[in-house]
PDB file of C-alpha atoms in Angstrom:
ATOM      1  CA  MET A 115     -10.897  29.738  18.884  1.00 42.00           C
ATOM      2  CA  ARG A 116      -9.527  26.512  20.271  1.00 38.00           C
ATOM      3  CA  LYS A 117      -8.105  24.284  17.588  1.00 40.00           C
ATOM      4  CA  PHE A 118      -7.747  20.514  17.499  1.00 36.00           C
ATOM      5  CA  GLY A 119      -5.792  18.400  15.064  1.00 37.00           C
ATOM      6  CA  ILE A 120      -7.327  15.604  13.099  1.00 31.00           C
ATOM      7  CA  LEU A 121      -7.812  12.393  15.002  1.00 28.00           C
ATOM      8  CA  ALA A 122      -5.599   9.771  13.427  1.00 31.00           C
ATOM      9  CA  ILE A 123      -6.601   6.115  13.654  1.00 26.00           C
ATOM     10  CA  VAL A 124      -4.375   4.318  16.073  1.00 30.00           C
ATOM     11  CA  GLY A 125      -4.451   0.549  16.406  1.00 34.00           C
ATOM     12  CA  VAL A 126      -2.901  -1.651  19.042  1.00 31.00           C
ATOM     13  CA  LEU A 127      -0.370  -4.227  17.941  1.00 27.00           C
ATOM     14  CA  THR A 128      -0.288  -7.230  20.247  1.00 34.00           C
ATOM     15  CA  LEU A 129       2.763  -9.455  20.108  1.00 30.00           C
ATOM     16  CA  SER A 130       3.155 -12.894  21.632  1.00 36.00           C
ATOM     17  CA  LEU A 131       6.701 -13.702  22.616  1.00 34.00           C
ATOM     18  CA  ALA A 132       7.386 -17.396  22.913  1.00 39.00           C
ATOM     19  CA  GLY A 133       9.468 -18.503  25.858  1.00 41.00           C
ATOM     20  CA  CYS A 134       9.193 -15.190  27.690  1.00 45.00           C
ATOM     21  CA  GLY A 135       7.479 -14.778  30.982  1.00 47.00           C
ATOM     22  CA  GLY A 136       5.213 -11.849  31.687  1.00 52.00           C
ATOM     23  CA  ASP A 137       3.453  -9.494  29.314  1.00 58.00           C
ATOM     24  CA  TYR A 138       5.129  -7.503  26.577  1.00 54.00           C
ATOM     25  CA  ASN A 139       3.947  -3.939  26.180  1.00 58.00           C
ATOM     26  CA  PRO A 140       4.900  -2.619  22.743  1.00 54.00           C
ATOM     27  CA  PRO A 141       5.592   1.093  22.355  1.00 50.00           C
ATOM     28  CA  PRO A 142       2.785   3.142  20.817  1.00 49.00           C
ATOM     29  CA  PRO A 143       3.030   3.433  17.030  1.00 49.00           C
ATOM     30  CA  ILE A 144       4.158   6.676  15.464  1.00 49.00           C
ATOM     31  CA  VAL A 145       1.167   8.043  13.605  1.00 50.00           C
ATOM     32  CA  THR A 146       1.838  10.434  10.770  1.00 51.00           C
ATOM     33  CA  GLY A 147      -1.287  12.531  10.469  1.00 55.00           C
ATOM     34  CA  PRO A 148      -2.328  16.024   9.440  1.00 64.00           C
ATOM     35  CA  GLY A 149      -2.015  17.479  12.934  1.00 84.00           C
ATOM     36  CA  LEU A 150      -1.763  21.111  13.991  1.00 90.00           C
ATOM     37  CA  VAL A 151       1.581  22.564  15.136  1.00 94.00           C
ATOM     38  CA  GLY A 152       1.973  25.953  16.802  1.00 94.00           C
ATOM     39  CA  PHE A 153       4.920  28.183  17.768  1.00 96.00           C
ATOM     40  CA  ASP A 154       4.981  30.614  20.692  1.00 95.00           C
ATOM     41  CA  ASP A 155       5.556  34.221  19.637  1.00 91.00           C
ATOM     42  CA  THR A 156       4.952  36.166  22.847  1.00 87.00           C
ATOM     43  CA  SER A 157       8.308  37.269  24.255  1.00 84.00           C
ATOM     44  CA  SER A 158      12.023  37.523  23.587  1.00 85.00           C
ATOM     45  CA  ASP A 159      12.459  34.314  25.589  1.00 90.00           C
ATOM     46  CA  THR A 160      10.224  32.124  23.452  1.00 93.00           C
ATOM     47  CA  SER A 161       9.797  33.948  20.134  1.00 95.00           C
ATOM     48  CA  PRO A 162      11.320  32.355  17.016  1.00 97.00           C
ATOM     49  CA  ARG A 163      14.994  33.220  16.721  1.00 97.00           C
ATOM     50  CA  LEU A 164      17.358  33.204  13.745  1.00 98.00           C
ATOM     51  CA  THR A 165      21.055  32.657  14.480  1.00 98.00           C
ATOM     52  CA  VAL A 166      23.491  33.339  11.642  1.00 98.00           C
ATOM     53  CA  THR A 167      27.256  32.835  11.455  1.00 98.00           C
ATOM     54  CA  TYR A 168      28.846  34.621   8.513  1.00 97.00           C
ATOM     55  CA  THR A 169      32.111  35.885   7.084  1.00 97.00           C
ATOM     56  CA  LEU A 170      32.785  39.070   5.134  1.00 96.00           C
ATOM     57  CA  PRO A 171      34.996  39.468   2.058  1.00 93.00           C
ATOM     58  CA  ALA A 172      38.653  40.186   2.896  1.00 89.00           C
ATOM     59  CA  THR A 173      37.818  40.140   6.619  1.00 91.00           C
ATOM     60  CA  PRO A 174      39.303  37.454   8.873  1.00 92.00           C
ATOM     61  CA  GLY A 175      37.168  35.553  11.363  1.00 94.00           C
ATOM     62  CA  THR A 176      33.447  34.937  11.609  1.00 96.00           C
ATOM     63  CA  VAL A 177      30.551  36.909  13.069  1.00 97.00           C
ATOM     64  CA  THR A 178      27.536  35.365  14.802  1.00 98.00           C
ATOM     65  CA  VAL A 179      24.312  37.311  15.269  1.00 97.00           C
ATOM     66  CA  SER A 180      20.893  36.447  16.671  1.00 97.00           C
ATOM     67  CA  ILE A 181      17.676  38.006  15.346  1.00 97.00           C
ATOM     68  CA  LEU A 182      14.168  37.636  16.767  1.00 97.00           C
ATOM     69  CA  SER A 183      11.250  37.318  14.379  1.00 96.00           C
ATOM     70  CA  ASP A 184       9.097  40.403  13.843  1.00 95.00           C
ATOM     71  CA  LEU A 185       5.873  39.874  15.796  1.00 94.00           C
ATOM     72  CA  ALA A 186       3.973  42.433  13.745  1.00 93.00           C
ATOM     73  CA  SER A 187       4.820  40.568  10.515  1.00 94.00           C
ATOM     74  CA  ASP A 188       4.543  36.992  11.811  1.00 96.00           C
ATOM     75  CA  GLY A 189       1.235  35.281  11.211  1.00 97.00           C
ATOM     76  CA  ASP A 190      -0.673  32.430   9.667  1.00 97.00           C
ATOM     77  CA  ILE A 191      -3.100  31.949   6.811  1.00 97.00           C
ATOM     78  CA  ALA A 192      -6.038  29.553   6.956  1.00 95.00           C
ATOM     79  CA  PHE A 193      -7.652  28.197   3.799  1.00 95.00           C
ATOM     80  CA  ASP A 194     -11.243  26.996   4.140  1.00 93.00           C
ATOM     81  CA  PRO A 195     -11.751  24.349   1.408  1.00 91.00           C
ATOM     82  CA  VAL A 196     -15.537  24.487   1.711  1.00 91.00           C
ATOM     83  CA  GLN A 197     -15.899  28.245   1.496  1.00 90.00           C
ATOM     84  CA  SER A 198     -12.806  28.599  -0.763  1.00 92.00           C
ATOM     85  CA  SER A 199     -11.758  31.515   1.391  1.00 94.00           C
ATOM     86  CA  PHE A 200      -8.586  32.664   3.151  1.00 96.00           C
ATOM     87  CA  SER A 201      -8.191  34.141   6.629  1.00 95.00           C
ATOM     88  CA  VAL A 202      -4.984  36.051   7.349  1.00 96.00           C
ATOM     89  CA  VAL A 203      -3.914  36.769  10.937  1.00 96.00           C
ATOM     90  CA  THR A 204      -0.761  38.673  11.944  1.00 96.00           C
ATOM     91  CA  GLY A 205       0.641  39.899  15.230  1.00 94.00           C
ATOM     92  CA  SER A 206      -0.858  37.099  17.332  1.00 92.00           C
ATOM     93  CA  SER A 207       0.844  35.364  20.260  1.00 92.00           C
ATOM     94  CA  SER A 208       1.149  32.090  18.352  1.00 94.00           C
ATOM     95  CA  VAL A 209       1.410  31.009  14.721  1.00 96.00           C
ATOM     96  CA  GLN A 210       0.389  27.591  13.498  1.00 95.00           C
ATOM     97  CA  PHE A 211       0.277  25.266  10.526  1.00 96.00           C
ATOM     98  CA  GLY A 212      -1.520  22.013   9.711  1.00 93.00           C
ATOM     99  CA  ILE A 213      -5.169  20.949   9.786  1.00 88.00           C
ATOM    100  CA  ASP A 214      -7.722  22.272  12.290  1.00 78.00           C
ATOM    101  CA  SER A 215     -10.058  19.300  12.669  1.00 71.00           C
ATOM    102  CA  GLY A 216     -11.977  21.154  15.384  1.00 72.00           C
ATOM    103  CA  ASP A 217     -13.526  23.130  12.539  1.00 74.00           C
ATOM    104  CA  PHE A 218     -16.185  21.309  10.501  1.00 75.00           C
ATOM    105  CA  ASN A 219     -14.637  22.604   7.251  1.00 79.00           C
ATOM    106  CA  LEU A 220     -11.129  21.309   8.155  1.00 84.00           C
ATOM    107  CA  PRO A 221      -9.199  24.466   7.205  1.00 89.00           C
ATOM    108  CA  GLU A 222      -5.486  24.173   6.449  1.00 93.00           C
ATOM    109  CA  PHE A 223      -3.129  26.615   8.179  1.00 95.00           C
ATOM    110  CA  ARG A 224       0.300  27.770   7.004  1.00 97.00           C
ATOM    111  CA  ALA A 225       2.641  29.677   9.313  1.00 98.00           C
ATOM    112  CA  PHE A 226       4.868  32.594   8.327  1.00 98.00           C
ATOM    113  CA  LEU A 227       7.860  34.108  10.145  1.00 98.00           C
ATOM    114  CA  THR A 228       9.815  37.244   9.234  1.00 97.00           C
ATOM    115  CA  PHE A 229      13.377  37.958  10.375  1.00 97.00           C
ATOM    116  CA  PRO A 230      14.542  41.471   9.333  1.00 96.00           C
ATOM    117  CA  LEU A 231      18.158  41.402   8.117  1.00 97.00           C
ATOM    118  CA  ASP A 232      18.695  45.159   7.741  1.00 95.00           C
ATOM    119  CA  GLY A 233      18.406  46.190  11.399  1.00 94.00           C
ATOM    120  CA  SER A 234      15.020  47.853  10.887  1.00 92.00           C
ATOM    121  CA  THR A 235      13.757  46.444  14.204  1.00 92.00           C
ATOM    122  CA  GLY A 236      16.844  47.470  16.152  1.00 93.00           C
ATOM    123  CA  GLN A 237      18.456  44.056  15.924  1.00 94.00           C
ATOM    124  CA  PRO A 238      21.762  42.942  14.376  1.00 96.00           C
ATOM    125  CA  ILE A 239      22.340  43.303  10.631  1.00 96.00           C
ATOM    126  CA  VAL A 240      23.417  40.598   8.205  1.00 97.00           C
ATOM    127  CA  PRO A 241      25.330  42.444   5.448  1.00 96.00           C
ATOM    128  CA  GLY A 242      24.194  41.772   1.919  1.00 95.00           C
ATOM    129  CA  ASP A 243      27.690  40.645   0.879  1.00 95.00           C
ATOM    130  CA  ALA A 244      28.153  38.241   3.791  1.00 96.00           C
ATOM    131  CA  PHE A 245      28.856  34.574   3.116  1.00 97.00           C
ATOM    132  CA  ILE A 246      26.666  32.378   5.310  1.00 97.00           C
ATOM    133  CA  ASP A 247      28.625  29.703   7.152  1.00 97.00           C
ATOM    134  CA  PHE A 248      25.642  28.495   9.195  1.00 98.00           C
ATOM    135  CA  ALA A 249      22.070  29.541   9.910  1.00 98.00           C
ATOM    136  CA  GLU A 250      19.514  28.088  12.287  1.00 98.00           C
ATOM    137  CA  VAL A 251      15.973  28.973  13.315  1.00 97.00           C
ATOM    138  CA  VAL A 252      14.784  27.915  16.762  1.00 97.00           C
ATOM    139  CA  VAL A 253      11.055  27.767  17.547  1.00 97.00           C
ATOM    140  CA  PHE A 254       9.251  26.956  20.796  1.00 97.00           C
ATOM    141  CA  VAL A 255       6.446  24.451  20.110  1.00 96.00           C
ATOM    142  CA  ASN A 256       3.382  25.323  22.187  1.00 95.00           C
ATOM    143  CA  LEU A 257       0.769  23.351  20.242  1.00 94.00           C
ATOM    144  CA  PHE A 258       0.788  19.809  18.858  1.00 93.00           C
ATOM    145  CA  ASP A 259      -2.537  18.029  18.348  1.00 86.00           C
ATOM    146  CA  PHE A 260      -3.445  14.430  17.521  1.00 62.00           C
ATOM    147  CA  ALA A 261      -0.471  13.265  15.513  1.00 77.00           C
ATOM    148  CA  SER A 262       2.858  11.948  16.698  1.00 83.00           C
ATOM    149  CA  THR A 263       4.695  13.023  13.547  1.00 88.00           C
ATOM    150  CA  VAL A 264       3.976  15.950  11.220  1.00 89.00           C
ATOM    151  CA  PRO A 265       6.056  16.016   7.983  1.00 90.00           C
ATOM    152  CA  THR A 266       6.822  19.656   7.271  1.00 93.00           C
ATOM    153  CA  PHE A 267       7.751  21.828   4.290  1.00 94.00           C
ATOM    154  CA  LEU A 268       9.856  24.907   5.037  1.00 96.00           C
ATOM    155  CA  ASP A 269      10.218  27.475   2.247  1.00 97.00           C
ATOM    156  CA  LEU A 270      11.951  30.792   1.739  1.00 97.00           C
ATOM    157  CA  VAL A 271       9.332  33.229   0.471  1.00 96.00           C
ATOM    158  CA  GLN A 272       8.912  36.920  -0.251  1.00 94.00           C
ATOM    159  CA  TYR A 273       5.642  38.788   0.217  1.00 91.00           C
ATOM    160  CA  PRO A 274       4.908  40.365  -3.179  1.00 83.00           C
ATOM    161  CA  LEU A 275       2.335  42.771  -1.693  1.00 83.00           C
ATOM    162  CA  GLY A 276       4.624  43.991   1.076  1.00 81.00           C
ATOM    163  CA  GLY A 277       2.683  42.391   3.960  1.00 91.00           C
ATOM    164  CA  LEU A 278       1.255  38.934   4.547  1.00 95.00           C
ATOM    165  CA  ALA A 279      -1.698  38.297   2.227  1.00 95.00           C
ATOM    166  CA  ALA A 280      -3.757  35.396   0.893  1.00 95.00           C
ATOM    167  CA  ILE A 281      -1.544  35.221  -2.209  1.00 94.00           C
ATOM    168  CA  ASP A 282       1.333  34.053   0.017  1.00 96.00           C
ATOM    169  CA  PHE A 283      -0.482  30.850   1.004  1.00 96.00           C
ATOM    170  CA  ASP A 284       0.709  28.894  -2.021  1.00 92.00           C
ATOM    171  CA  ALA A 285       3.053  31.303  -3.796  1.00 93.00           C
ATOM    172  CA  VAL A 286       6.035  29.600  -5.444  1.00 92.00           C
ATOM    173  CA  PRO A 287       8.973  29.791  -3.002  1.00 94.00           C
ATOM    174  CA  LEU A 288      12.331  31.355  -3.741  1.00 95.00           C
ATOM    175  CA  ALA A 289      14.016  28.265  -2.264  1.00 96.00           C
ATOM    176  CA  THR A 290      13.121  25.248  -0.175  1.00 95.00           C
ATOM    177  CA  ARG A 291      14.844  22.662   2.007  1.00 94.00           C
ATOM    178  CA  PRO A 292      14.188  18.920   2.457  1.00 93.00           C
ATOM    179  CA  VAL A 293      11.077  17.829   4.321  1.00 93.00           C
ATOM    180  CA  PHE A 294      11.560  17.298   8.050  1.00 93.00           C
ATOM    181  CA  ASP A 295       9.334  16.188  10.912  1.00 92.00           C
ATOM    182  CA  PHE A 296       7.908  17.808  13.992  1.00 94.00           C
ATOM    183  CA  LEU A 297       7.274  15.234  16.719  1.00 93.00           C
ATOM    184  CA  ALA A 298       4.740  15.104  19.535  1.00 92.00           C
ATOM    185  CA  SER A 299       7.697  15.012  21.929  1.00 93.00           C
ATOM    186  CA  ASP A 300       8.651  18.516  20.702  1.00 95.00           C
ATOM    187  CA  LEU A 301       5.683  20.015  22.556  1.00 95.00           C
ATOM    188  CA  GLY A 302       6.934  22.357  25.262  1.00 94.00           C
ATOM    189  CA  PHE A 303      10.485  22.429  23.914  1.00 96.00           C
ATOM    190  CA  PHE A 304      12.677  24.543  21.660  1.00 97.00           C
ATOM    191  CA  VAL A 305      13.291  22.939  18.257  1.00 96.00           C
ATOM    192  CA  PRO A 306      16.330  23.986  16.161  1.00 97.00           C
ATOM    193  CA  ILE A 307      15.991  23.861  12.358  1.00 97.00           C
ATOM    194  CA  ASP A 308      18.944  24.139   9.978  1.00 97.00           C
ATOM    195  CA  VAL A 309      18.194  26.870   7.427  1.00 97.00           C
ATOM    196  CA  THR A 310      21.713  27.415   6.068  1.00 97.00           C
ATOM    197  CA  SER A 311      20.711  26.685   2.470  1.00 96.00           C
ATOM    198  CA  LEU A 312      17.719  29.033   2.674  1.00 97.00           C
ATOM    199  CA  MET A 313      19.782  31.829   4.197  1.00 97.00           C
ATOM    200  CA  ARG A 314      22.376  31.461   1.445  1.00 97.00           C
ATOM    201  CA  ALA A 315      19.583  31.730  -1.130  1.00 96.00           C
ATOM    202  CA  ALA A 316      18.423  34.941   0.546  1.00 97.00           C
ATOM    203  CA  GLN A 317      21.935  36.374   0.064  1.00 96.00           C
ATOM    204  CA  VAL A 318      21.978  35.878  -3.712  1.00 94.00           C
ATOM    205  CA  PRO A 319      22.469  39.405  -5.099  1.00 92.00           C
ATOM    206  CA  PRO A 320      20.615  41.587  -4.671  1.00 90.00           C
ATOM    207  CA  ALA A 321      20.171  40.247  -1.120  1.00 94.00           C
ATOM    208  CA  LEU A 322      16.755  40.212   0.515  1.00 95.00           C
ATOM    209  CA  VAL A 323      15.877  42.700   3.248  1.00 95.00           C
ATOM    210  CA  ASP A 324      13.798  40.136   5.165  1.00 96.00           C
ATOM    211  CA  PHE A 325      14.319  36.421   5.727  1.00 97.00           C
ATOM    212  CA  GLN A 326      10.742  35.189   5.430  1.00 97.00           C
ATOM    213  CA  LEU A 327       9.774  31.557   6.012  1.00 98.00           C
ATOM    214  CA  ARG A 328       6.623  29.552   5.336  1.00 97.00           C
ATOM    215  CA  PHE A 329       5.813  26.378   7.274  1.00 97.00           C
ATOM    216  CA  SER A 330       3.263  23.980   5.787  1.00 95.00           C
ATOM    217  CA  ARG A 331       2.098  20.426   6.317  1.00 89.00           C
ATOM    218  CA  ASP A 332       3.189  17.879   3.688  1.00 81.00           C
ATOM    219  CA  MET A 333      -0.319  16.871   2.579  1.00 71.00           C
ATOM    220  CA  SER A 334       1.035  14.170   0.252  1.00 67.00           C
ATOM    221  CA  VAL A 335       1.770  11.938   3.267  1.00 57.00           C
ATOM    222  CA  PRO A 336      -1.391  10.157   4.510  1.00 51.00           C
ATOM    223  CA  PRO A 337      -1.786   8.912   8.092  1.00 42.00           C
ATOM    224  CA  LEU A 338       0.037   5.594   8.578  1.00 36.00           C
ATOM    225  CA  ALA A 339      -1.953   2.507   9.479  1.00 33.00           C
ATOM    226  CA  PRO A 340      -0.872   0.680  12.665  1.00 33.00           C
ATOM    227  CA  SER A 341       0.333  -2.226  10.516  1.00 31.00           C
ATOM    228  CA  SER A 342       2.546  -0.009   8.332  1.00 32.00           C
ATOM    229  CA  SER A 343       6.184  -1.071   8.190  1.00 34.00           C
ATOM    230  CA  ALA A 344       7.101   2.608   8.531  1.00 33.00           C
ATOM    231  CA  ARG A 345       5.029   3.241  11.645  1.00 31.00           C
ATOM    232  CA  ASN A 346       8.092   3.414  13.900  1.00 33.00           C
ATOM    233  CA  ALA A 347      10.186   5.579  11.597  1.00 32.00           C
ATOM    234  CA  GLY A 348      11.899   8.518  13.225  1.00 31.00           C
ATOM    235  CA  ARG A 349      12.624  11.965  11.846  1.00 30.00           C
ATOM    236  CA  THR A 350      12.875  12.187   8.078  1.00 30.00           C
ATOM    237  CA  VAL A 351      16.465  11.582   6.950  1.00 30.00           C
ATOM    238  CA  VAL A 352      16.121  11.507   3.177  1.00 30.00           C
ATOM    239  CA  ALA A 353      13.157  13.445   1.872  1.00 33.00           C
ATOM    240  CA  PRO A 354      11.230  12.332  -1.216  1.00 32.00           C
ATOM    241  CA  PRO A 355      11.167  14.837  -4.078  1.00 32.00           C
ATOM    242  CA  ARG A 356       8.222  17.173  -4.478  1.00 33.00           C
ATOM    243  CA  SER A 357       7.098  19.471  -7.223  1.00 34.00           C
ATOM    244  CA  MET A 358       8.687  22.613  -5.760  1.00 34.00           C
ATOM    245  CA  GLU A 359      12.104  21.085  -5.041  1.00 35.00           C
ATOM    246  CA  GLY A 360      14.928  21.726  -7.428  1.00 36.00           C
ATOM    247  CA  ILE A 361      13.760  25.175  -8.442  1.00 33.00           C
ATOM    248  CA  VAL A 362      16.457  27.789  -8.953  1.00 33.00           C
ATOM    249  CA  PRO A 363      16.226  30.574  -6.349  1.00 33.00           C
ATOM    250  CA  THR A 364      15.126  33.783  -8.010  1.00 31.00           C
ATOM    251  CA  ARG A 365      14.652  37.309  -6.780  1.00 27.00           C
ATOM    252  CA  GLN A 366      11.478  37.678  -8.842  1.00 30.00           C
ATOM    253  CA  PRO A 367       8.632  35.686  -7.216  1.00 31.00           C
ATOM    254  CA  ALA A 368       6.183  34.041  -9.586  1.00 30.00           C
ATOM    255  CA  THR A 369       2.972  35.874  -8.753  1.00 31.00           C
ATOM    256  CA  ALA A 370       0.061  37.370 -10.613  1.00 32.00           C
ATOM    257  CA  ILE A 371       0.991  40.789  -9.187  1.00 42.00           C
ATOM    258  CA  PRO A 372       4.780  41.185  -9.565  1.00 46.00           C
ATOM    259  CA  LEU A 373       6.744  43.824  -7.686  1.00 47.00           C
ATOM    260  CA  SER A 374       7.551  46.978  -9.610  1.00 57.00           C
ATOM    261  CA  PRO A 375      11.233  47.968 -10.045  1.00 59.00           C
ATOM    262  CA  ALA A 376      10.813  50.633  -7.367  1.00 63.00           C
ATOM    263  CA  GLU A 377       9.250  48.168  -4.938  1.00 53.00           C
ATOM    264  CA  LEU A 378      11.980  45.637  -5.614  1.00 48.00           C
ATOM    265  CA  ALA A 379      14.688  48.225  -4.969  1.00 53.00           C
ATOM    266  CA  ALA A 380      13.048  49.203  -1.687  1.00 52.00           C
ATOM    267  CA  ARG A 381      13.119  45.596  -0.452  1.00 46.00           C
ATOM    268  CA  ARG A 382      16.820  45.012  -1.039  1.00 46.00           C
ATOM    269  CA  ARG A 383      19.864  45.775   1.031  1.00 45.00           C
TER     270      ARG A 383
END
């Protein structure tokens, strides 16, 4: 199904410059709208990649590893507000988040990526006792529809049912980082995202087996009118607070179906 982002209203601001010859062509306004953003997940060249630099106790020097996301676990969840239903898709060639305005019901998508940290997919291991000096996720943006700026939430989550399920759509995160923006100019490029704070939260004992991320559109930010004083703002520098910020990372996700002690032990390193 081909998906299209919501069409944001874009006005044209005409300026008259006194004493200047010729016409002045102002740059197009930056429109913050509930667009649709997608990441390529088809090959080792373009799949999401986690790079971690860490140190080990009583061991000199640092270690840097690179881990590809697990295609079989990656996916997205769409919530249909009219039908009040969820659609979960995993293992596809692209994951996406935002609003699909090509659908009459305007479903909201949230994207999920899984980076195994225990070597279960044959990739490098991040030891459970490692101190994280730096962590970064790089995604290749292959879809960006009808918005020039998409404010984005990025959360550390844990799937309480083992695999991606509808309950993960709005489950309380283990940790979160400040809101940041995807831009229309990111389309066709790799975008690095600092996830050091989230990776450190994943290492809080007992450390998580998988580094699982949820991308969602900040729905509290409406599209900006062409006359808005903030229309030409760039990437978010200081994020406003939101209800989920400031929570203390916990190894026990707040869900209606909590993990049993045996399940918890199986998901730790």
